[in-house]
Amino acid sequence: MNREVIIACDFSSAAQLTEFLDRFGEERPFVKIGMELFYAEGPAIVREVKRRGHKIFLDLKLHDIPNTVKKAMAVLSNLDVDIVNLHAAGTAEMMTAALEGLTRPDGSRPLLIAVTQLTSTSEQRMRDELLIDHPIDEVIVHYAQNTQAAGLDGVVCSPLEAGMVKEACGKEFLTVTPGVRFADGDAGDQVRITTPARAREIGSDFIVVGRPITAAADPLAAYRRCVAEFCG
Ligand code: C5P
C-alpha cells in the first residue's frame, strides 16, 4: 500500500468545497468528506467529487445495531467511495456485518477501517464516564486486534499510536492518522500531533490533514509540501 495524504475537507457547503478543489488544477488529491458536509449536501456531493476524479474517504463513523450498519454500508458501497469507517466499540459482530454490507456482488468493496478511541477521549474520561478502566493504549491495541479479527483493513488512530498498532497487528494492517502539523505550523485544537515526516517514520499509511492545507494561503503548495515530507 502506497502512503497517501488525505485532505480533510471540513467545509459546510458544496460551493466552498468545489472552490477549494478548483485551486488544485490538474492535481486530484485524496479527499475526506465528513459528517458536516455529508449531512449538508447528501450523497450528491460524494458523486460530484468522484466525478472530478478524486479518491474519497467517507468519514461517517457508523455505530448502530449490526443489521442497520450492514444495510447502511450497502448504500455507501454503491457510492463507490474508497474508504469508509465505523466505531470498533460497535463490537466484532457489527464490524463483520458492516463488511458483508459493503461487499459488492463482484466481491469488490471500499477499504473499511475502525475508530478505536477518539483522540478527544482522555484516559480519565474513558474510566470515569465509560467505566473502561484499562490503560488507554491497551484499549486502543485491543480494539485494533478486534478490528483485525473481524476482517477489516485497519484503524484510524493518532500517529503517535500507529507504531504500537503495527506492532500488534502487523505492517499490512492500515493506520490512518489525523493530528498532523508542519514543524513550523499552528497546532490549533489538536493536542497529540506530529509532523508528516515523523508520521512516515512511525508507520502511518495515510495521513489526514485538514487546516494546515485548507487554511493555508496557498493550499496547493501546502499539499505538495505535505506529500514531499510524507511520501518522499
Ligand atoms: O484540521 P485538522 O488537520 O485538525 O483536521 C483533522 C481531521 O481529522 C478533522 O476532519 C477531524 O475531524 C479528523 N479527526 C481527528 N481526530 C480523530 C478522528 C478524526 O482529528 N481522532
Coordinates of C-alpha atoms and ligand atoms in Angstrom, one line a residue:
M1 CA 0.0 0.0 0.0
N2 CA 1.4 3.4 -1.0
R3 CA 1.5 6.1 1.5
E4 CA -1.0 8.9 0.7
V5 CA -2.0 12.3 2.0
I6 CA -5.8 12.7 2.5
I7 CA -7.1 16.3 2.8
A8 CA -9.8 16.7 5.4
C9 CA -12.3 18.9 3.6
D10 CA -14.2 20.2 6.6
F11 CA -16.4 22.7 4.7
S12 CA -20.1 23.3 5.2
S13 CA -21.2 23.6 1.6
A14 CA -20.6 22.1 -1.8
A15 CA -19.7 25.6 -3.1
Q16 CA -16.9 26.0 -0.6
L17 CA -15.5 22.5 -1.4
T18 CA -15.6 22.9 -5.2
E19 CA -14.0 26.4 -4.9
F20 CA -11.2 24.8 -2.8
L21 CA -10.7 21.9 -5.2
D22 CA -10.6 24.2 -8.2
R23 CA -7.3 25.6 -6.8
F24 CA -5.6 22.2 -7.4
G25 CA -5.7 22.5 -11.2
E26 CA -4.8 19.1 -12.7
E27 CA -3.9 17.5 -9.3
R28 CA -6.5 15.2 -7.8
P29 CA -5.8 14.9 -4.1
F30 CA -7.5 12.2 -1.9
V31 CA -10.4 13.9 -0.2
K32 CA -12.0 13.2 3.2
I33 CA -15.7 14.1 3.4
G34 CA -17.0 14.1 6.9
M35 CA -20.4 14.4 8.6
E36 CA -20.8 18.2 8.3
L37 CA -20.5 18.2 4.5
F38 CA -22.4 14.9 4.0
Y39 CA -25.3 15.9 6.2
A40 CA -25.4 19.4 4.5
E41 CA -25.2 18.2 0.9
G42 CA -26.1 14.5 0.9
P43 CA -24.8 11.8 -1.5
A44 CA -24.7 14.3 -4.4
I45 CA -21.5 15.8 -3.0
V46 CA -19.8 12.4 -3.0
R47 CA -20.8 11.8 -6.6
E48 CA -19.6 15.2 -7.6
V49 CA -16.1 14.8 -6.0
K50 CA -15.9 11.3 -7.5
R51 CA -16.9 12.7 -11.0
R52 CA -14.0 15.2 -10.6
G53 CA -11.6 12.2 -10.3
H54 CA -10.7 12.2 -6.6
K55 CA -10.4 9.2 -4.3
I56 CA -12.7 9.6 -1.3
F57 CA -12.6 8.7 2.4
L58 CA -16.2 9.0 3.6
D59 CA -15.8 9.6 7.3
L60 CA -19.2 8.9 8.8
K61 CA -18.1 6.7 11.8
L62 CA -21.1 4.3 11.8
H63 CA -22.2 2.8 15.1
D64 CA -25.5 1.0 15.4
I65 CA -27.0 -2.5 15.6
P66 CA -25.4 -4.9 13.2
N67 CA -28.3 -5.1 10.8
T68 CA -28.7 -1.4 10.5
V69 CA -25.0 -0.9 9.9
K70 CA -24.9 -3.7 7.3
K71 CA -27.7 -2.0 5.3
A72 CA -26.2 1.5 5.6
M73 CA -22.9 0.1 4.4
A74 CA -24.5 -1.4 1.3
V75 CA -25.8 2.1 0.4
L76 CA -22.4 3.7 0.9
S77 CA -20.8 1.0 -1.2
N78 CA -23.0 2.0 -4.1
L79 CA -21.5 5.5 -3.9
D80 CA -18.2 3.9 -5.0
V81 CA -16.0 5.6 -2.3
D82 CA -12.5 4.3 -1.5
I83 CA -12.5 4.2 2.4
V84 CA -15.4 4.2 4.9
N85 CA -15.3 3.8 8.7
L86 CA -17.2 2.8 11.8
H87 CA -16.6 2.6 15.6
A88 CA -14.9 -0.5 16.8
A89 CA -16.9 -0.1 20.0
G90 CA -19.9 -1.4 18.0
T91 CA -18.4 -4.9 18.5
A92 CA -17.0 -7.5 16.2
E93 CA -20.5 -8.7 15.2
M94 CA -21.3 -5.1 14.0
M95 CA -17.9 -4.9 12.1
T96 CA -18.5 -8.3 10.4
A97 CA -22.0 -7.2 9.4
A98 CA -20.6 -3.9 8.0
L99 CA -18.1 -5.8 5.9
E100 CA -20.8 -8.0 4.5
G101 CA -23.0 -5.0 3.6
L102 CA -20.1 -3.2 2.0
T103 CA -19.0 -6.1 -0.3
R104 CA -20.5 -5.8 -3.8
P105 CA -21.8 -8.8 -5.8
D106 CA -18.5 -9.0 -7.7
G107 CA -16.5 -9.2 -4.4
S108 CA -15.0 -5.7 -4.6
R109 CA -15.5 -3.2 -1.7
P110 CA -14.1 0.1 -0.3
L111 CA -11.5 -0.2 2.4
L112 CA -13.2 -0.4 5.8
I113 CA -11.4 1.0 8.9
A114 CA -12.4 1.4 12.5
V115 CA -12.1 4.2 15.1
T116 CA -10.6 2.7 18.3
Q117 CA -10.9 5.5 20.8
L118 CA -11.4 9.1 19.6
T119 CA -8.4 11.2 20.2
S120 CA -10.7 13.6 22.0
T121 CA -11.3 10.9 24.7
S122 CA -8.9 11.1 27.5
E123 CA -7.9 8.1 29.7
Q124 CA -9.7 9.8 32.7
R125 CA -13.0 10.3 30.8
M126 CA -12.8 6.7 29.5
R127 CA -12.5 5.5 33.1
D128 CA -14.9 7.9 34.8
E129 CA -17.7 8.1 32.1
L130 CA -17.4 4.9 30.1
L131 CA -16.2 2.8 33.0
I132 CA -13.3 1.3 30.9
D133 CA -10.5 1.0 33.4
H134 CA -7.7 -0.4 31.3
P135 CA -4.9 1.9 30.2
I136 CA -5.9 3.7 27.0
D137 CA -3.0 2.3 25.0
E138 CA -4.2 -1.2 25.9
V139 CA -7.7 -0.4 24.9
I140 CA -6.6 1.0 21.5
V141 CA -4.5 -2.1 20.7
H142 CA -7.2 -4.4 21.9
Y143 CA -9.8 -2.6 19.7
A144 CA -7.4 -2.7 16.8
Q145 CA -7.0 -6.5 17.3
N146 CA -10.8 -6.9 17.4
T147 CA -11.0 -4.9 14.2
Q148 CA -8.4 -7.1 12.5
A149 CA -10.1 -10.3 13.7
A150 CA -13.4 -9.1 12.2
G151 CA -11.6 -8.9 8.8
L152 CA -11.4 -5.1 8.5
D153 CA -8.4 -3.3 6.8
G154 CA -7.1 -1.0 9.6
V155 CA -7.9 1.7 12.1
V156 CA -8.0 5.5 12.5
C157 CA -5.6 6.5 15.3
S158 CA -3.2 9.1 16.4
P159 CA 0.1 9.0 14.5
L160 CA 1.7 8.5 17.9
E161 CA -0.3 5.2 18.3
A162 CA 0.4 3.9 14.8
G163 CA 3.7 2.2 15.9
M164 CA 2.0 0.1 18.6
V165 CA -0.9 -0.8 16.4
K166 CA 1.5 -2.0 13.7
E167 CA 3.5 -4.0 16.3
A168 CA 0.3 -5.7 17.5
C169 CA -1.4 -6.2 14.1
G170 CA 1.4 -6.4 11.6
K171 CA 2.6 -3.9 9.0
E172 CA -0.1 -4.7 6.4
F173 CA -2.8 -3.6 8.8
L174 CA -3.5 0.0 7.8
T175 CA -3.2 3.1 10.1
V176 CA -5.0 6.3 9.0
T177 CA -3.8 9.1 11.1
P178 CA -5.1 12.7 11.7
G179 CA -3.4 15.1 14.0
V180 CA -0.6 16.1 11.6
R181 CA 1.1 19.6 11.7
F182 CA 4.1 21.1 9.9
A183 CA 7.0 21.6 12.3
D184 CA 6.6 25.4 11.9
G185 CA 2.8 25.4 11.9
D186 CA 0.0 26.2 14.3
A187 CA -1.4 23.2 16.4
G188 CA -4.9 24.7 16.7
D189 CA -7.1 22.4 18.9
Q190 CA -5.1 19.3 18.2
V191 CA -3.0 18.0 21.1
R192 CA -1.3 14.7 20.2
I193 CA 0.3 15.9 17.0
T194 CA 3.3 15.1 14.8
T195 CA 4.8 16.2 11.5
P196 CA 4.3 14.4 8.2
A197 CA 7.9 13.2 8.2
R198 CA 7.6 11.8 11.7
A199 CA 4.2 10.1 10.8
R200 CA 6.1 8.4 8.0
E201 CA 8.8 7.2 10.3
I202 CA 6.3 5.8 12.8
G203 CA 4.5 3.9 10.0
S204 CA 1.2 5.7 9.1
D205 CA -0.1 4.6 5.8
F206 CA -2.4 7.6 5.3
I207 CA -2.2 11.0 7.0
V208 CA -5.4 13.0 7.2
V209 CA -4.5 16.7 7.1
G210 CA -7.1 19.5 7.4
R211 CA -6.3 23.1 8.4
P212 CA -2.6 23.0 7.6
I213 CA -3.8 22.7 3.9
T214 CA -7.4 24.1 3.9
A215 CA -6.5 27.3 5.8
A216 CA -3.1 27.9 4.1
A217 CA -2.6 31.0 1.9
D218 CA -1.5 28.6 -0.9
P219 CA -3.3 25.2 -0.3
L220 CA -1.6 23.6 -3.3
A221 CA 1.8 24.5 -2.1
A222 CA 0.9 23.2 1.5
Y223 CA -0.4 20.0 0.0
R224 CA 2.7 19.5 -2.1
R225 CA 4.9 20.1 1.0
C226 CA 2.9 17.5 2.9
V227 CA 3.3 14.9 0.1
A228 CA 7.0 15.6 -0.2
E229 CA 7.5 15.2 3.6
F230 CA 5.3 12.1 4.0
C231 CA 5.6 10.3 0.7
G232 CA 9.2 11.2 0.0
Ligands
C5P1 O1 -7.7 20.4 10.6 P1 -7.1 19.1 11.1 O2 -5.8 18.7 10.4 O3 -7.0 19.1 12.6 O4 -8.2 18.0 10.7 C1 -8.1 16.7 11.1 C2 -9.3 15.9 10.6 O5 -9.3 14.6 11.1 C3 -10.7 16.5 11.0 O6 -11.6 16.2 10.0 C4 -11.1 15.7 12.3 O7 -12.4 15.6 12.4 C5 -10.5 14.4 11.9 N1 -10.2 13.5 13.1 C6 -9.3 13.9 14.1 N2 -9.1 13.1 15.1 C7 -9.6 11.9 15.2 C8 -10.5 11.5 14.2 C9 -10.8 12.3 13.1 O8 -8.7 15.0 14.0 N3 -9.4 11.0 16.2

